[in-house]
CSV table of C-alpha atoms in Angstrom, one decimal:
chain,number,residue,atom,x,y,z
A,28,MET,CA,63.4,13.3,-4.1
A,29,ILE,CA,61.9,12.7,-7.3
A,30,VAL,CA,62.7,9.5,-8.4
A,31,ARG,CA,62.7,7.1,-12.0
A,32,GLU,CA,63.1,3.3,-11.8
A,33,ARG,CA,64.6,1.6,-14.5
A,34,ASP,CA,65.9,-1.9,-14.6
A,35,ASN,CA,69.6,-1.9,-12.9
A,36,GLU,CA,69.0,1.7,-11.8
A,37,PHE,CA,67.5,5.1,-9.6
A,38,VAL,CA,67.0,8.5,-11.9
A,39,LEU,CA,67.0,10.4,-8.5
A,40,ILE,CA,66.1,14.3,-8.9
A,41,GLN,CA,66.3,16.7,-5.9
A,42,GLN,CA,63.2,18.7,-5.3
A,43,ASP,CA,64.4,21.8,-5.4
A,44,HIS,CA,66.0,21.2,-8.8
A,45,HIS,CA,63.0,20.3,-10.0
A,46,ALA,CA,61.8,24.0,-8.6
A,47,GLN,CA,63.8,25.7,-10.5
A,48,ILE,CA,62.9,24.0,-13.4
A,49,ALA,CA,59.6,25.9,-13.2
A,50,GLY,CA,60.8,28.7,-11.9
A,51,ASP,CA,62.5,28.9,-15.1
A,52,ILE,CA,59.1,27.8,-17.0
A,53,LEU,CA,57.7,30.6,-15.9
A,54,LYS,CA,60.1,33.5,-16.2
A,55,GLN,CA,58.8,32.6,-19.5
A,56,TRP,CA,54.7,33.2,-19.6
A,57,LYS,CA,53.7,36.0,-21.7
A,58,SER,CA,53.7,39.4,-20.4
A,59,ASP,CA,50.0,40.0,-22.4
A,60,TYR,CA,48.6,37.3,-20.0
A,61,PHE,CA,49.9,37.6,-16.5
A,62,GLU,CA,47.3,39.9,-14.2
A,63,GLY,CA,48.2,41.6,-11.5
A,64,ALA,CA,51.9,42.5,-12.9
A,65,ALA,CA,52.6,44.3,-9.6
A,66,TYR,CA,53.0,40.5,-8.6
A,67,ARG,CA,54.9,38.8,-11.0
A,68,GLN,CA,58.6,38.8,-9.3
A,69,SER,CA,56.6,36.9,-6.1
A,70,VAL,CA,55.1,34.2,-8.3
A,71,GLU,CA,58.5,34.1,-10.0
A,72,TYR,CA,60.2,33.8,-6.7
A,73,ALA,CA,57.3,30.9,-5.3
A,74,ALA,CA,58.1,29.0,-8.3
A,75,TYR,CA,61.6,29.1,-7.5
A,76,GLN,CA,61.1,28.2,-4.2
A,77,HIS,CA,57.8,26.2,-3.5
A,78,ASP,CA,60.0,22.7,-2.4
A,79,HIS,CA,62.6,24.9,-0.4
A,80,GLY,CA,61.8,22.3,2.0
A,81,TRP,CA,62.9,19.4,0.9
A,82,LYS,CA,66.6,21.2,0.0
A,83,GLU,CA,68.4,19.6,2.5
A,84,PHE,CA,66.2,16.7,3.0
A,85,ASP,CA,67.1,15.5,-1.2
A,86,LYS,CA,70.8,16.3,0.0
A,87,GLN,CA,71.0,12.9,1.8
A,88,PRO,CA,68.1,10.7,0.7
A,89,PHE,CA,66.3,8.3,2.3
A,90,LEU,CA,65.7,4.6,2.0
A,91,ASN,CA,61.9,3.1,2.3
A,92,ASP,CA,63.4,-0.1,3.7
A,93,LYS,CA,60.2,-2.0,3.2
A,94,ASN,CA,60.7,-2.5,-0.9
A,95,ASN,CA,64.4,-1.1,-0.6
A,96,LYS,CA,63.6,1.9,-3.0
A,97,PRO,CA,64.6,5.4,-2.0
A,98,TYR,CA,61.7,7.3,-1.0
A,99,THR,CA,59.8,9.6,-3.6
A,100,PHE,CA,58.2,12.8,-2.4
A,101,LEU,CA,55.0,10.7,-2.8
A,102,ASP,CA,55.6,8.1,-0.7
A,103,PHE,CA,58.0,10.1,2.2
A,104,PRO,CA,56.4,9.4,5.7
A,105,GLU,CA,53.6,12.4,6.2
A,106,LEU,CA,54.7,14.1,9.8
A,107,PRO,CA,57.9,14.7,8.8
A,108,LYS,CA,57.0,15.6,5.6
A,109,ILE,CA,54.7,18.2,7.7
A,110,ILE,CA,57.8,19.2,8.9
A,111,LEU,CA,59.8,20.3,6.0
A,112,TYR,CA,56.4,22.1,4.4
A,113,LYS,CA,56.3,24.4,7.0
A,114,HIS,CA,60.5,25.1,7.2
A,115,GLY,CA,59.7,25.4,3.6
A,116,ILE,CA,56.8,27.9,4.5
A,117,ASP,CA,58.9,29.7,6.8
A,118,GLU,CA,61.6,30.6,4.9
A,119,VAL,CA,59.9,32.0,1.8
A,120,GLU,CA,57.6,34.1,3.9
A,121,ARG,CA,61.0,36.1,5.6
A,122,VAL,CA,61.6,37.0,2.0
A,123,ASP,CA,58.1,37.7,0.6
A,124,SER,CA,55.0,36.8,2.3
A,125,TYR,CA,52.9,36.8,-1.4
A,126,ALA,CA,54.6,34.2,-2.0
A,127,ALA,CA,54.9,32.0,0.9
A,128,MET,CA,50.9,32.5,0.2
A,129,LEU,CA,50.9,30.8,-2.7
A,130,CYS,CA,53.0,28.4,-1.0
A,131,SER,CA,51.5,27.8,1.8
A,132,GLU,CA,48.3,27.0,-0.6
A,133,HIS,CA,50.5,24.2,-2.3
A,134,TYR,CA,51.1,22.5,0.9
A,135,LYS,CA,47.8,22.9,2.5
A,136,ARG,CA,46.3,20.8,-0.3
A,137,PHE,CA,48.5,18.2,0.2
A,138,MET,CA,47.1,17.7,2.9
A,139,LEU,CA,43.3,18.1,3.0
A,140,ASN,CA,42.3,15.0,2.5
A,141,SER,CA,44.6,13.1,5.4
A,142,THR,CA,43.2,12.2,8.3
A,143,SER,CA,45.7,12.6,10.5
A,144,MET,CA,45.8,15.2,13.4
A,145,GLU,CA,49.0,16.6,12.8
A,146,ALA,CA,47.7,16.9,9.0
A,147,LYS,CA,44.8,18.8,10.1
A,148,ALA,CA,46.1,21.0,12.0
A,149,PHE,CA,49.2,22.1,9.6
A,150,VAL,CA,46.1,22.9,7.1
A,151,THR,CA,44.2,25.1,10.5
A,152,GLN,CA,47.2,26.9,10.7
A,153,GLU,CA,48.5,27.5,6.7
A,154,GLU,CA,44.8,29.0,7.0
A,155,MET,CA,46.0,30.9,9.4
A,156,ARG,CA,49.0,32.2,8.3
A,157,GLN,CA,47.2,33.1,4.6
A,158,GLN,CA,43.8,35.0,6.2
A,159,ALA,CA,47.2,37.1,8.0
A,160,ILE,CA,49.3,37.2,4.6
A,161,ALA,CA,45.8,38.6,3.4
A,162,ASP,CA,44.7,40.7,5.7
A,163,SER,CA,48.4,43.0,5.9
A,164,LYS,CA,47.4,43.3,2.1
A,165,ASP,CA,45.2,46.0,0.8
A,166,LYS,CA,42.3,44.4,-0.7
A,167,LEU,CA,43.8,41.4,-2.0
A,168,ASN,CA,42.1,39.8,-4.6
A,169,LYS,CA,40.8,36.4,-4.4
A,170,ARG,CA,40.6,36.0,-7.7
A,171,LEU,CA,43.9,37.2,-8.5
A,172,PHE,CA,45.3,34.8,-6.2
A,173,ASN,CA,44.0,31.9,-7.2
A,174,PHE,CA,45.0,32.8,-11.0
A,175,HIS,CA,48.6,33.4,-9.5
A,176,TYR,CA,48.4,29.7,-8.0
A,177,GLY,CA,47.1,28.1,-10.8
A,178,LEU,CA,50.6,29.3,-12.7
A,179,ILE,CA,52.6,27.7,-9.8
A,180,GLN,CA,50.5,24.4,-11.0
A,181,LEU,CA,51.4,24.6,-13.7
A,182,ALA,CA,55.6,25.4,-13.9
A,183,ASP,CA,55.3,22.8,-11.3
A,184,ASN,CA,53.8,19.7,-13.7
A,185,LEU,CA,55.4,21.3,-16.6
A,186,SER,CA,59.0,20.4,-14.7
A,187,LEU,CA,57.4,17.2,-13.1
A,188,TYR,CA,56.4,16.2,-16.7
A,189,ILE,CA,60.2,16.0,-18.0
A,190,CYS,CA,61.3,14.8,-14.3
A,191,MET,CA,59.1,11.6,-13.9
A,192,ASN,CA,59.2,10.7,-18.1
A,193,GLU,CA,62.3,9.0,-19.7
A,194,PRO,CA,63.5,11.6,-22.0
A,195,GLY,CA,61.9,10.7,-25.5
A,196,ALA,CA,58.7,8.6,-23.7
A,197,ALA,CA,56.1,7.2,-25.9
A,198,LYS,CA,52.6,8.6,-25.0
A,199,GLN,CA,52.3,4.9,-23.3
A,200,GLN,CA,55.1,4.4,-21.1
A,201,GLU,CA,54.3,8.6,-19.1
A,202,HIS,CA,54.1,8.3,-16.0
A,203,PRO,CA,49.7,8.4,-14.9
A,204,PHE,CA,49.8,11.9,-13.7
A,205,PHE,CA,50.2,12.6,-17.8
A,206,LYS,CA,48.9,10.3,-20.3
A,207,GLU,CA,46.0,12.8,-20.4
A,208,GLY,CA,47.3,15.7,-20.2
A,209,ILE,CA,48.3,18.9,-18.1
A,210,GLN,CA,45.0,20.1,-16.1
A,211,THR,CA,44.8,23.8,-15.5
A,212,ASN,CA,43.4,25.4,-13.2
A,213,SER,CA,40.0,27.5,-13.9
A,214,ALA,CA,41.4,30.6,-13.0
A,215,LEU,CA,43.8,30.0,-16.2
A,216,HIS,CA,40.8,29.2,-18.7
A,217,SER,CA,40.5,32.2,-19.8
A,218,VAL,CA,44.3,32.8,-21.4
A,219,CYS,CA,44.7,28.7,-22.2
A,220,ASN,CA,43.3,25.4,-22.8
A,221,LYS,CA,41.7,23.7,-19.6
A,222,ARG,CA,43.9,20.8,-20.6
A,223,LEU,CA,47.3,21.1,-22.0
A,224,GLN,CA,48.2,18.5,-23.9
A,225,VAL,CA,52.6,17.6,-23.6
A,226,GLN,CA,54.3,15.3,-25.4
A,227,TRP,CA,58.3,14.0,-25.9
A,228,ARG,CA,59.7,14.1,-29.2
A,229,GLY,CA,62.9,13.3,-29.4
A,230,THR,CA,64.9,13.0,-26.1
A,231,SER,CA,65.4,17.1,-25.2
A,232,THR,CA,62.5,18.6,-26.7
A,233,VAL,CA,58.7,18.5,-25.4
A,234,THR,CA,56.1,20.4,-27.1
A,235,ILE,CA,52.7,21.7,-25.7
A,236,ASP,CA,49.4,21.6,-28.0
A,237,ASP,CA,48.9,25.4,-26.7
A,238,PHE,CA,51.9,27.4,-25.5
A,239,PRO,CA,50.9,30.2,-23.2
A,240,PHE,CA,55.1,31.3,-23.3
A,241,GLU,CA,57.1,34.1,-25.0
A,242,GLY,CA,59.0,32.0,-26.7
A,243,PRO,CA,61.2,28.0,-26.5
A,244,ILE,CA,62.3,27.6,-22.7
A,245,GLU,CA,65.4,25.8,-22.6
A,246,VAL,CA,66.0,24.5,-18.9
A,247,ALA,CA,68.4,22.4,-17.3
A,248,LEU,CA,67.7,18.8,-15.6
A,249,LYS,CA,70.1,17.8,-13.1
A,250,GLN,CA,69.8,14.5,-12.0
A,251,LYS,CA,72.0,11.0,-10.5
A,252,VAL,CA,71.7,8.2,-11.6
A,253,LEU,CA,72.2,5.5,-9.2
A,254,SER,CA,73.0,1.5,-9.8
A,255,LYS,CA,70.8,-0.8,-7.8
A,256,ASP,CA,74.1,-2.7,-7.1
A,257,ILE,CA,76.2,0.0,-6.0
A,258,LEU,CA,73.1,1.1,-3.6
A,259,SER,CA,73.1,-2.2,-1.8
A,260,SER,CA,76.7,-2.6,-1.4
A,261,LYS,CA,77.2,1.1,-0.3
A,262,GLY,CA,74.2,2.3,1.4
A,263,LEU,CA,71.7,4.5,-1.1
A,264,ILE,CA,73.6,8.0,1.2
A,265,LYS,CA,77.4,7.0,0.5
A,266,SER,CA,76.1,6.1,-3.2
A,267,TYR,CA,74.0,9.6,-3.5
A,268,GLU,CA,76.6,11.4,-2.4
A,269,GLN,CA,79.5,10.1,-5.3
A,270,ALA,CA,77.4,9.9,-8.0
A,271,PRO,CA,77.9,12.6,-10.4
A,272,PHE,CA,75.0,14.5,-11.0
A,273,GLU,CA,73.8,14.3,-14.8
A,274,ASP,CA,73.2,17.9,-16.8
A,275,LEU,CA,70.2,17.5,-19.5
A,276,SER,CA,69.6,20.6,-21.9
A,277,ILE,CA,65.5,19.9,-22.7
A,278,ILE,CA,63.3,22.2,-24.5
A,279,TYR,CA,59.9,23.5,-24.3
A,280,THR,CA,58.7,24.5,-27.6
A,281,ALA,CA,55.0,24.8,-29.3
A,282,GLU,CA,53.8,21.9,-31.2
């Protein structure tokens, strides 16, 4: 779950809904800038499905009893997180092995610095999965794979930008992840800046200084807003299930 906290409310965004925005963004990547066009469908599928493992978890969010706030994807406990990561990759692999390889790399990197036995085992297992998929492909190009993974990272971060920041937030109010822009994977530096400067212009438009997309991208941000008072009286799950979805229309465009 992605969570923004306000004075008297929490804004909750399901990870799978965030991933749908990432997919919509990546679909607009300029054709002339897309290396390995034969893999484009798989790369787009990976963007749409990269948080598939969170899909059922986020329908009934978990409460962090230490601070009485909903758990976010950042502080969610590691061991159940590993389980849902693996489940998500397994489900993607049933449909598209190359997309699963990209999702595997995405999740593996989150666990590289963990010292737990479970995290180390997960990293090892995902490295084995990736190698098995690579062995099944005809001369898989590692540089091309890194380019495609860079696209996943960029689409993910551009989607997270509108999920983790309040619409219209000034630069000094942004989440620390984004105050200095969005760093891009080195594999993309031939087609876009090393760091993209992203900023709200009003409450429904986000500008990008180096715009590697076909044209303005309109996306729908789906969220729920929970009153802290209602959460305290009804509990998190009931409060969340009873709250309506809000749909915000947001456009990414060139600066």
